[in-house]
Coordinates of C-alpha atoms in Angstrom, one line a residue:
Chain A
D1 CA -4.4 2.3 19.0
T2 CA -4.0 3.0 15.3
E3 CA -0.9 0.9 14.7
V4 CA -0.1 -2.1 12.7
T5 CA 2.9 -3.8 14.3
Q6 CA 5.3 -6.0 12.3
T7 CA 8.0 -8.2 13.7
P8 CA 10.9 -8.7 13.1
K9 CA 12.0 -5.4 11.5
H10 CA 14.9 -7.2 9.8
L11 CA 15.4 -10.8 8.9
V12 CA 18.3 -12.6 7.2
M13 CA 17.8 -16.2 6.3
G14 CA 19.3 -19.0 4.2
M15 CA 17.5 -20.8 1.4
T16 CA 16.9 -23.8 3.6
N17 CA 15.6 -22.0 6.6
K18 CA 12.1 -21.7 7.9
K19 CA 11.0 -18.4 9.4
S20 CA 7.8 -16.5 10.1
L21 CA 6.8 -12.9 9.8
K22 CA 4.2 -11.6 12.3
C23 CA 1.7 -8.8 12.1
E24 CA -0.7 -7.5 14.7
Q25 CA -3.4 -4.9 14.8
H26 CA -5.9 -3.9 17.5
M27 CA -8.2 -1.6 15.6
G28 CA -10.9 -4.2 15.0
H29 CA -10.1 -4.3 11.3
R30 CA -11.6 -7.3 9.5
A31 CA -9.4 -7.3 6.4
M32 CA -5.6 -7.9 6.5
Y33 CA -3.1 -7.9 3.7
W34 CA 0.4 -9.0 2.8
Y35 CA 2.3 -6.9 0.3
K36 CA 5.8 -7.4 -1.1
Q37 CA 7.9 -4.3 -2.1
K38 CA 11.1 -4.2 -4.0
A39 CA 13.3 -1.1 -3.9
K40 CA 11.9 1.8 -5.9
K41 CA 8.8 -0.2 -6.8
P42 CA 5.2 -0.1 -5.6
P43 CA 3.9 -2.6 -3.1
E44 CA 2.6 -5.8 -4.8
L45 CA -0.4 -7.6 -3.4
M46 CA 0.3 -11.1 -2.2
F47 CA -2.6 -12.2 0.1
V48 CA -5.8 -10.8 1.5
Y49 CA -7.7 -12.2 4.5
S50 CA -11.3 -11.0 5.0
Y51 CA -13.0 -12.0 8.3
E52 CA -10.1 -14.4 8.9
K53 CA -10.7 -16.3 5.6
L54 CA -8.2 -16.2 2.8
S55 CA -10.0 -14.2 0.1
I56 CA -7.2 -13.4 -2.4
N57 CA -4.0 -15.2 -3.3
E58 CA -2.2 -13.4 -6.1
S59 CA -0.6 -16.6 -7.5
V60 CA 2.1 -16.5 -4.8
P61 CA 4.6 -19.4 -4.8
S62 CA 3.8 -22.0 -2.1
R63 CA 7.1 -21.3 -0.3
F64 CA 5.1 -18.4 1.1
S65 CA 2.3 -19.6 3.4
P66 CA -0.1 -17.1 5.1
E67 CA -2.0 -17.8 8.3
C68 CA -4.6 -15.7 10.2
P69 CA -5.0 -17.3 13.7
N70 CA -7.5 -14.7 14.8
S71 CA -8.9 -11.3 13.7
S72 CA -5.9 -9.4 15.2
L73 CA -3.0 -11.5 13.9
L74 CA -1.5 -12.3 10.5
N75 CA 1.5 -14.5 9.9
L76 CA 3.5 -15.2 6.8
H77 CA 5.5 -18.5 7.0
L78 CA 8.6 -18.7 4.8
H79 CA 10.3 -21.9 3.7
A80 CA 12.9 -22.6 1.0
L81 CA 13.0 -19.0 -0.2
Q82 CA 15.1 -17.8 -3.1
P83 CA 17.5 -14.8 -3.2
E84 CA 15.0 -13.0 -5.5
D85 CA 12.5 -13.1 -2.6
S86 CA 14.6 -10.5 -0.8
A87 CA 12.3 -7.5 -0.3
L88 CA 10.3 -5.4 2.2
Y89 CA 7.3 -7.3 3.3
L90 CA 4.4 -5.1 4.4
C91 CA 1.4 -6.0 6.4
A92 CA -1.7 -3.8 6.2
S93 CA -5.2 -3.8 7.6
S94 CA -8.5 -2.1 6.8
R95 CA -11.9 -1.8 8.5
T96 CA -13.5 -3.5 5.6
G97 CA -12.3 -4.5 2.2
S98 CA -13.1 -1.2 0.5
E99 CA -11.5 1.3 2.9
K100 CA -8.1 2.8 3.4
L101 CA -5.2 0.6 4.4
F102 CA -3.1 1.1 7.5
F103 CA 0.4 -0.2 7.0
G104 CA 3.0 -1.5 9.3
S105 CA 6.7 -0.5 8.9
G106 CA 7.5 -3.8 7.2
T107 CA 10.1 -6.6 7.6
Q108 CA 13.2 -6.1 5.5
L109 CA 14.0 -9.7 4.4
S110 CA 17.3 -10.8 2.9
V111 CA 17.7 -14.3 1.6
L112 CA 21.2 -15.6 1.2
Chain B
G1 CA -6.1 -5.2 -17.9
E2 CA -6.2 -3.3 -14.7
S3 CA -3.4 -0.8 -14.2
V4 CA -2.6 2.3 -12.4
G5 CA 0.2 4.5 -13.6
L6 CA 1.9 7.8 -13.1
H7 CA 3.0 10.3 -15.7
L8 CA 6.1 11.6 -13.8
P9 CA 8.4 9.3 -11.9
T10 CA 10.3 12.2 -10.1
L11 CA 9.3 15.7 -9.2
S12 CA 11.4 18.4 -7.6
V13 CA 9.7 21.5 -6.2
Q14 CA 10.9 24.6 -4.3
E15 CA 9.8 24.8 -0.7
G16 CA 6.6 26.9 -0.5
D17 CA 5.5 26.1 -4.0
N18 CA 2.5 23.9 -4.8
S19 CA 3.1 20.3 -6.0
I20 CA 0.9 18.3 -8.4
I21 CA 1.3 14.6 -8.7
N22 CA -0.6 12.8 -11.5
C23 CA -1.9 9.3 -11.9
A24 CA -3.7 7.5 -14.8
Y25 CA -5.8 4.5 -14.4
S26 CA -7.3 2.2 -17.0
N27 CA -10.0 0.2 -15.2
S28 CA -13.3 2.1 -15.6
A29 CA -14.7 -0.3 -12.9
S30 CA -12.5 1.3 -10.2
D31 CA -14.6 3.3 -7.8
Y32 CA -12.4 4.1 -4.9
F33 CA -9.0 5.8 -5.1
I34 CA -6.4 6.5 -2.4
W35 CA -3.2 8.4 -2.2
Y36 CA -0.4 7.1 0.0
K37 CA 2.9 8.7 1.1
Q38 CA 5.9 6.5 1.8
E39 CA 9.0 7.8 3.6
S40 CA 12.3 6.0 3.6
G41 CA 12.2 3.0 5.9
K42 CA 8.5 3.2 6.6
G43 CA 5.3 1.7 5.3
P44 CA 2.9 3.7 3.1
Q45 CA 0.8 6.2 5.0
F46 CA -2.7 7.2 4.0
I47 CA -3.1 10.8 2.8
I48 CA -6.5 11.2 1.2
D49 CA -9.1 9.2 -0.6
I50 CA -11.9 9.8 -3.0
R51 CA -14.8 7.8 -4.3
S52 CA -16.1 7.8 -7.8
N53 CA -19.2 9.7 -7.0
M54 CA -17.0 12.8 -6.3
D55 CA -14.6 14.8 -8.4
K56 CA -12.8 16.7 -5.7
R57 CA -11.9 16.2 -2.1
Q58 CA -9.8 18.5 0.2
G59 CA -7.8 17.8 3.2
Q60 CA -5.3 19.7 5.2
R61 CA -3.0 21.2 2.5
V62 CA -3.9 18.4 0.1
T63 CA -6.5 18.1 -2.6
V64 CA -7.4 15.1 -4.8
L65 CA -9.1 15.6 -8.1
L66 CA -10.7 12.8 -10.0
N67 CA -11.6 13.0 -13.7
K68 CA -13.5 9.9 -14.7
T69 CA -13.8 10.9 -18.3
V70 CA -10.1 10.6 -18.9
K71 CA -9.4 8.2 -16.0
H72 CA -7.1 10.6 -14.3
L73 CA -6.3 11.3 -10.7
S74 CA -4.1 14.0 -9.2
L75 CA -2.8 15.0 -5.8
Q76 CA -2.2 18.7 -5.1
I77 CA 0.0 19.6 -2.1
A78 CA -0.2 23.3 -1.1
A79 CA 2.9 25.2 0.2
T80 CA 5.1 22.1 -0.1
Q81 CA 7.4 21.6 2.9
P82 CA 10.7 19.6 3.3
G83 CA 8.7 17.0 5.3
D84 CA 6.6 16.3 2.2
S85 CA 9.7 14.7 0.5
A86 CA 8.7 11.1 -0.1
V87 CA 7.4 8.7 -2.7
Y88 CA 3.7 9.1 -3.4
F89 CA 1.5 6.2 -4.7
C90 CA -2.0 6.3 -6.0
A91 CA -4.0 3.1 -5.5
E92 CA -7.3 1.9 -6.6
N93 CA -10.1 -0.5 -5.5
T94 CA -12.2 -2.0 -8.2
K95 CA -15.9 -2.9 -7.9
T96 CA -15.1 -6.4 -9.0
S97 CA -13.0 -7.2 -6.0
Y98 CA -13.3 -4.9 -3.0
D99 CA -10.4 -6.5 -1.2
K100 CA -8.0 -5.8 -4.0
V101 CA -6.0 -2.6 -3.7
I102 CA -3.6 -2.1 -6.6
F103 CA -0.8 0.5 -6.4
G104 CA 0.6 2.7 -9.2
P105 CA 4.3 2.9 -9.9
G106 CA 4.9 6.0 -7.6
T107 CA 6.3 9.5 -7.9
S108 CA 9.3 10.6 -5.9
L109 CA 8.8 14.1 -4.6
S110 CA 11.9 16.1 -3.6
V111 CA 11.5 19.5 -1.9
I112 CA 14.3 22.0 -2.4
P113 CA 14.8 24.2 0.7

């Protein structure tokens, strides 16, 4: 299994809603990542978990809250988002921190 | 500061021709470089990588060249096919933070049949 699975594929939410994005990999990878990507722009790093510990937070607003329940799962909890947070949210994993990333297909998020 | 950039935002090539996509980086501490391909509606897909102790690496129809002197990276695609149409990103890992992978702005490759 060489896949990173993200759910849901699409999400529409209001600014007062609470929702969660989920990511799963079964490759035994020990590093997992959240990226945000706006249209026609490169992915922007948000968070990195290494061995289930948060190792990097790129000054992301607290309305985004990551969670790594175990080595295979990564969640991104969303609360009180703004319309400008609408974007494609990508999850990725790598065997260790300095190897190639495997990406999921992303969650296309729209905040109304 | 750290940055990875591309010289050409768009590139159109005739089917069967070779494509060259360029990337400039400014962080001399970077020691691992990766090229990704992103098709519409999908996440980035790994193409090829190179570490700073090498200057050339070849894969199937793709070659990555690294020139550390001028901090330049290129991706060469041989015999470009319509399926190669996508956005291509270079990305770098720095020695200072192995977990941090930073992407360049991307080049959109369009293959003309």
